Short mmCIF file of C-alpha atoms in Angstrom, two decimals:
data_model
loop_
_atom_site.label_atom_id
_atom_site.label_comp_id
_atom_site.label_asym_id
_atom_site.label_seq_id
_atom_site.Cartn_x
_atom_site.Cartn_y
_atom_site.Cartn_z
CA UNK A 1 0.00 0.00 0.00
CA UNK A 2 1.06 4.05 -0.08
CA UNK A 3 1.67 3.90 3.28
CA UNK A 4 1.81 2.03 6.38
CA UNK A 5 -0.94 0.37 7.86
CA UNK A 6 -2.21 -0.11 11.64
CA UNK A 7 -5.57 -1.73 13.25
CA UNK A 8 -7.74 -1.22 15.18
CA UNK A 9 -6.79 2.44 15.22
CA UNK A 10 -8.45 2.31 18.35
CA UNK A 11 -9.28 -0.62 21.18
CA UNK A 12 -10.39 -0.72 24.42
CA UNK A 13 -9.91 -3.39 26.62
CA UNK A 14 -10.71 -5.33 29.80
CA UNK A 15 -7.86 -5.90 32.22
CA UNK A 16 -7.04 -9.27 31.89
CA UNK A 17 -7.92 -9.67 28.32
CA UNK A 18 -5.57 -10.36 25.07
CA UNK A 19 -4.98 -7.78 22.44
CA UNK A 20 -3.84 -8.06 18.94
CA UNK A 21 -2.73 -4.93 17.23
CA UNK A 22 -1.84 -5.48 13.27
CA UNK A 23 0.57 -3.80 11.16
CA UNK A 24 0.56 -3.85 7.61
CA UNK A 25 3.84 -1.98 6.20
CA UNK A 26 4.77 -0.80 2.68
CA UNK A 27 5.31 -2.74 0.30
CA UNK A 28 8.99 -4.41 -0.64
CA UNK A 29 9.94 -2.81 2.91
CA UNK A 30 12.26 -4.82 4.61
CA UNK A 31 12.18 -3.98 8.13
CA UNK A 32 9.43 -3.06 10.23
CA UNK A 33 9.36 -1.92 13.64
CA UNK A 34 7.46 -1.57 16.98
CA UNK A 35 7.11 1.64 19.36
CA UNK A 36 5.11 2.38 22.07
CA UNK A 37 4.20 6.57 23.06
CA UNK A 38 3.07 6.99 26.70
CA UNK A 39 2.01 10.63 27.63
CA UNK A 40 5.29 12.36 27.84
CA UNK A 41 7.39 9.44 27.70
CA UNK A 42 8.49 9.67 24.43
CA UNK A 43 8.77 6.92 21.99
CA UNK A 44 9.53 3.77 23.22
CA UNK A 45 11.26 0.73 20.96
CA UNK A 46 9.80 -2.51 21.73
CA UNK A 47 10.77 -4.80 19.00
CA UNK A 48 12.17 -4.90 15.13
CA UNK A 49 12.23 -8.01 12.46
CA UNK A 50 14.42 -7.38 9.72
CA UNK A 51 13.93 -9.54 6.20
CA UNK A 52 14.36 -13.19 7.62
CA UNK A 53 16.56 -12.48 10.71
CA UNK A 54 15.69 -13.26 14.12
CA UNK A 55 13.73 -10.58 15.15
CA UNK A 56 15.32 -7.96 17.84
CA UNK A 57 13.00 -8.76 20.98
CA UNK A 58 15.14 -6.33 23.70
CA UNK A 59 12.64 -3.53 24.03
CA UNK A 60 9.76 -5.71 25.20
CA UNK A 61 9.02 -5.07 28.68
CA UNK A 62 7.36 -8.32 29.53
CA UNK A 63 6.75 -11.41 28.59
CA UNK A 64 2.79 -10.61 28.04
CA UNK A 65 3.86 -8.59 25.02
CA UNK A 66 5.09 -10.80 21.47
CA UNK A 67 5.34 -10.19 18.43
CA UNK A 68 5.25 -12.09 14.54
CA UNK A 69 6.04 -11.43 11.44
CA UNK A 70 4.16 -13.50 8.62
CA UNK A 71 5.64 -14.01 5.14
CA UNK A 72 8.28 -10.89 5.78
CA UNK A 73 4.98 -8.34 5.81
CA UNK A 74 2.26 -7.96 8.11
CA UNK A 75 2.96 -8.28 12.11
CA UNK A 76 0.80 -8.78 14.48
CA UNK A 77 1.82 -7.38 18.49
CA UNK A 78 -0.56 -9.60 20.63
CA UNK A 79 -0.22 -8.43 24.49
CA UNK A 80 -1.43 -11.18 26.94
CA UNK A 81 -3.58 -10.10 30.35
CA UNK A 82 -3.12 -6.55 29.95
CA UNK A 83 -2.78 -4.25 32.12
CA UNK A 84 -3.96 -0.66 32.73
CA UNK A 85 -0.20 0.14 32.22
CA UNK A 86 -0.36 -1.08 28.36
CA UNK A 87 -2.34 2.09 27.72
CA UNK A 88 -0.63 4.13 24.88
CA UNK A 89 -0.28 4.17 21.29
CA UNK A 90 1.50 1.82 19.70
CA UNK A 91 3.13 2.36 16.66
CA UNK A 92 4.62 0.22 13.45
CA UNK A 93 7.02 1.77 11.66
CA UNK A 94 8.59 0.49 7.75
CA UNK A 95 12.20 0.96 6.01
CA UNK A 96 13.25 -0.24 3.07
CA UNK A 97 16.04 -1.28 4.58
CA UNK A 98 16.66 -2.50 8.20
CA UNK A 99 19.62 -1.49 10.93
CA UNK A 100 20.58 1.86 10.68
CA UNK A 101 17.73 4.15 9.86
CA UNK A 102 19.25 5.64 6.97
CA UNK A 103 16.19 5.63 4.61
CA UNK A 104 14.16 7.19 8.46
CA UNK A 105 11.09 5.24 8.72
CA UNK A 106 7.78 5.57 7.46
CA UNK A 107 5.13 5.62 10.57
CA UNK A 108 1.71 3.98 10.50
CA UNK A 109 -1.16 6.33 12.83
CA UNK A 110 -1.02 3.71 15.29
CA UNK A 111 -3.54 2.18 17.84
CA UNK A 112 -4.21 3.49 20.80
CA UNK A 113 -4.65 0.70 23.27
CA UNK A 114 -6.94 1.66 26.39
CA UNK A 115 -6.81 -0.88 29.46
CA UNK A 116 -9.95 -0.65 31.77
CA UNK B 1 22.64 2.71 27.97
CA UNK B 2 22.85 4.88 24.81
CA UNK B 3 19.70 7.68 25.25
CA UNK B 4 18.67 10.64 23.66
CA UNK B 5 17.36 13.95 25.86
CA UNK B 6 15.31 16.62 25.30
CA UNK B 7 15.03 19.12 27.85
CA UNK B 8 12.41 21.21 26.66
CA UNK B 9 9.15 19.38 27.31
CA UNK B 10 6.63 22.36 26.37
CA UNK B 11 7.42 25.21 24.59
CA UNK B 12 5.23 28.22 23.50
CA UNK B 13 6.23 30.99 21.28
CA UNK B 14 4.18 33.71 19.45
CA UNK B 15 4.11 33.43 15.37
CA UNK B 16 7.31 35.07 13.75
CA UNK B 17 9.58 34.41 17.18
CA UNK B 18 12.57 32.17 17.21
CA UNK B 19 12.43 28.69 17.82
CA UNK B 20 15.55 26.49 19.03
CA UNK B 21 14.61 23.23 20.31
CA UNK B 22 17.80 21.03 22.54
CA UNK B 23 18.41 17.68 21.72
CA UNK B 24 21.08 15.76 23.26
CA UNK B 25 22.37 12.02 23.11
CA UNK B 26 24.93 9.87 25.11
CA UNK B 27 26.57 7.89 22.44
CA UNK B 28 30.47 7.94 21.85
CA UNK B 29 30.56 6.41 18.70
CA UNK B 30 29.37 7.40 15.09
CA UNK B 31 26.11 8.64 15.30
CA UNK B 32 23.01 9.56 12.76
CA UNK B 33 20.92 11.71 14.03
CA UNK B 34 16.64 12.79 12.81
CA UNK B 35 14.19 15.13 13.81
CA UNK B 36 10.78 13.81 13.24
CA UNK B 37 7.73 15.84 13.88
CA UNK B 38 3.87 14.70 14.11
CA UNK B 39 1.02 17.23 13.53
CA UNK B 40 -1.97 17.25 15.73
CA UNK B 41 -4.23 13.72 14.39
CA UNK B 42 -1.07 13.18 11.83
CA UNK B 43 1.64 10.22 11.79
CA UNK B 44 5.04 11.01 12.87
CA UNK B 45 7.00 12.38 9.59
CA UNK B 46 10.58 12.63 8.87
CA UNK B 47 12.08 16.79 9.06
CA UNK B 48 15.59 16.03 8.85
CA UNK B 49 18.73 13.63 9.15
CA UNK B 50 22.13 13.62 9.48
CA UNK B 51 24.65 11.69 8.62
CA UNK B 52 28.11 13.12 7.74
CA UNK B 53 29.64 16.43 6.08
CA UNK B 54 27.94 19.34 6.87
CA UNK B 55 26.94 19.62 10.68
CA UNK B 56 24.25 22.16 9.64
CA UNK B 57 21.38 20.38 8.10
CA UNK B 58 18.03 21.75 6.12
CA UNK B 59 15.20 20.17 6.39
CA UNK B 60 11.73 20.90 5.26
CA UNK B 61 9.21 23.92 5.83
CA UNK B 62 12.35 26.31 6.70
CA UNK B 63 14.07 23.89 10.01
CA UNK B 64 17.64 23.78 10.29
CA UNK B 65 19.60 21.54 13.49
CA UNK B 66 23.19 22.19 13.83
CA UNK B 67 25.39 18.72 14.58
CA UNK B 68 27.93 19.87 17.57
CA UNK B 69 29.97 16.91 18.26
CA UNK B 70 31.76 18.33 21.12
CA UNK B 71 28.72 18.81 22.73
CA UNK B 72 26.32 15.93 21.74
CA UNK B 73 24.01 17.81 20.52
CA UNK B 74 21.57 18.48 17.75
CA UNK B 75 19.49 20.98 17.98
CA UNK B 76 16.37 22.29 16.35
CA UNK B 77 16.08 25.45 14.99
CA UNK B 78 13.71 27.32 12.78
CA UNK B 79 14.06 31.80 12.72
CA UNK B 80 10.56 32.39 12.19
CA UNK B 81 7.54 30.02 13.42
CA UNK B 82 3.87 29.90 12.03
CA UNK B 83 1.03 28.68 13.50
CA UNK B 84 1.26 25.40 11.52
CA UNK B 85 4.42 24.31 13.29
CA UNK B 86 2.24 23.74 16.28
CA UNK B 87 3.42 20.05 16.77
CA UNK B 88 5.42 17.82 19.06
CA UNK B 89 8.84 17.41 17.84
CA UNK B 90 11.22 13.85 18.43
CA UNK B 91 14.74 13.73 18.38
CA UNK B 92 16.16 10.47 17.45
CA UNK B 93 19.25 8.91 17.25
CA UNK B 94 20.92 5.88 15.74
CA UNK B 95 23.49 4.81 18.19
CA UNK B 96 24.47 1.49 16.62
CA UNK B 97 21.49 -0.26 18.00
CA UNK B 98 19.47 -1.79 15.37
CA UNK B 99 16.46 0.56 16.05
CA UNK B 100 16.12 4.36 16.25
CA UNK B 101 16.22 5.76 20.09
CA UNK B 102 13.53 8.62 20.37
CA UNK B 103 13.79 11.80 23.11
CA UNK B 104 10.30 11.76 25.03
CA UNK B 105 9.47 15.11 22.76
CA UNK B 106 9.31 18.46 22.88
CA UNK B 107 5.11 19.49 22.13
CA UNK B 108 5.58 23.31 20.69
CA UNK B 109 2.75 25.40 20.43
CA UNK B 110 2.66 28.48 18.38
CA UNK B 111 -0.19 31.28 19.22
CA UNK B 112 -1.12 33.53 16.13
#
């Protein structure tokens, strides 16, 4: 597609339940990327697949939160029992290539994720 | 742990004044460095990078950021705001990680 891809754009949630928040990125992009933007805490990198490599998992802050990559596209985040804490947008980000950031990524409008 | 500051959390200026926004990053090594900006109900978009050469950088709609090794810095500047630039700025840095690190933002609101 023109641009990168995020549902729901919005979700509201039960403590306790599962969310899945999907990412579709551009096109022939390589690597794709996860953030999460609390109020006034900035931008916060949760996890990155490049092409076929193992993905980079070291900004997930639990293990509730995974992530998959299907066919080197779409991702799906799934975060297991949330908790009112999970609250935030979270954003997918594409580059045509992965690593460095040289290309800068292209952002999705991401899904803001409210726990109740 | 490599991280990337911003200082100025809110910032509010009247349309024509001065804008210089701090950005500052604890890396020792080679470093790229972006400014991305996201309008109010808009995805985050790329205003400029740098790499090498040049420490001063242009990026669009009239921002500049200067590159000051010596200081780790990389800072945001723009002579003359409009109303449109009402927006929350990110820093970000590459610092050899395999993602970008962000700056928690600097939201700048411009009053006509």
């Amino acid at each position: 597609g023109a641009g990168v891809s995020q549902s729901p754009s919005n979700k509201v949630t039960e403590k306790g339940k599962d969310v899945e928040l999907r990412c579709d990125p551009i096109s022939g992009h390589t690597a794709l990327y996860w953030y999460r933007q609390s109020l006034g805490q900035g931008l916060e990198f949760l996890i990155y697949f490049q092409g076929n490599s193992a993905p980079d998992k070291s900004g997930l802050p639990s293990d509730r939160f995974s992530a998959e990559r299907t066919g080197g596209s779409v991702s799906t985040l799934t975060i297991q029992r949330t908790q009112q804490e999970d609250s935030a947008v979270y954003l997918c980000a594409s580059s045509p290539t992965g690593g460095t950031g040289n290309y800068g990524y292209t952002f999705g409008s991401g899904t803001r994720l409210t726990v109740v | 742990a490599q991280s990337v500051s911003q200082h100025n959390h809110h910032v509010i200026l009247s349309e024509a004044a001065s804008l210089e926004l701090g950005c500052n990053y604890s890396y020792g090594g080679t470093v790229n460095l972006f400014w991305y900006v996201q309008y109010p109900g808009q995805h985050l978009q790329l205003l400029l990078k740098y790499f090498s050469g040049d420490p001063l950088v242009k990026g669009i709609k009239g921002f500049e950021a200067e590159f000051i090794k010596s200081k780790f810095s990389f800072n945001l500047r723009k002579p003359s705001v409009q109303w449109s630039d009402t927006a929350e700025y990110f820093c970000a840095a590459d610092t050899g990680r395999r993602a970008l690190t962000f700056g928690s933002g600097t939201r700048l609101q411009v009053q006509p």
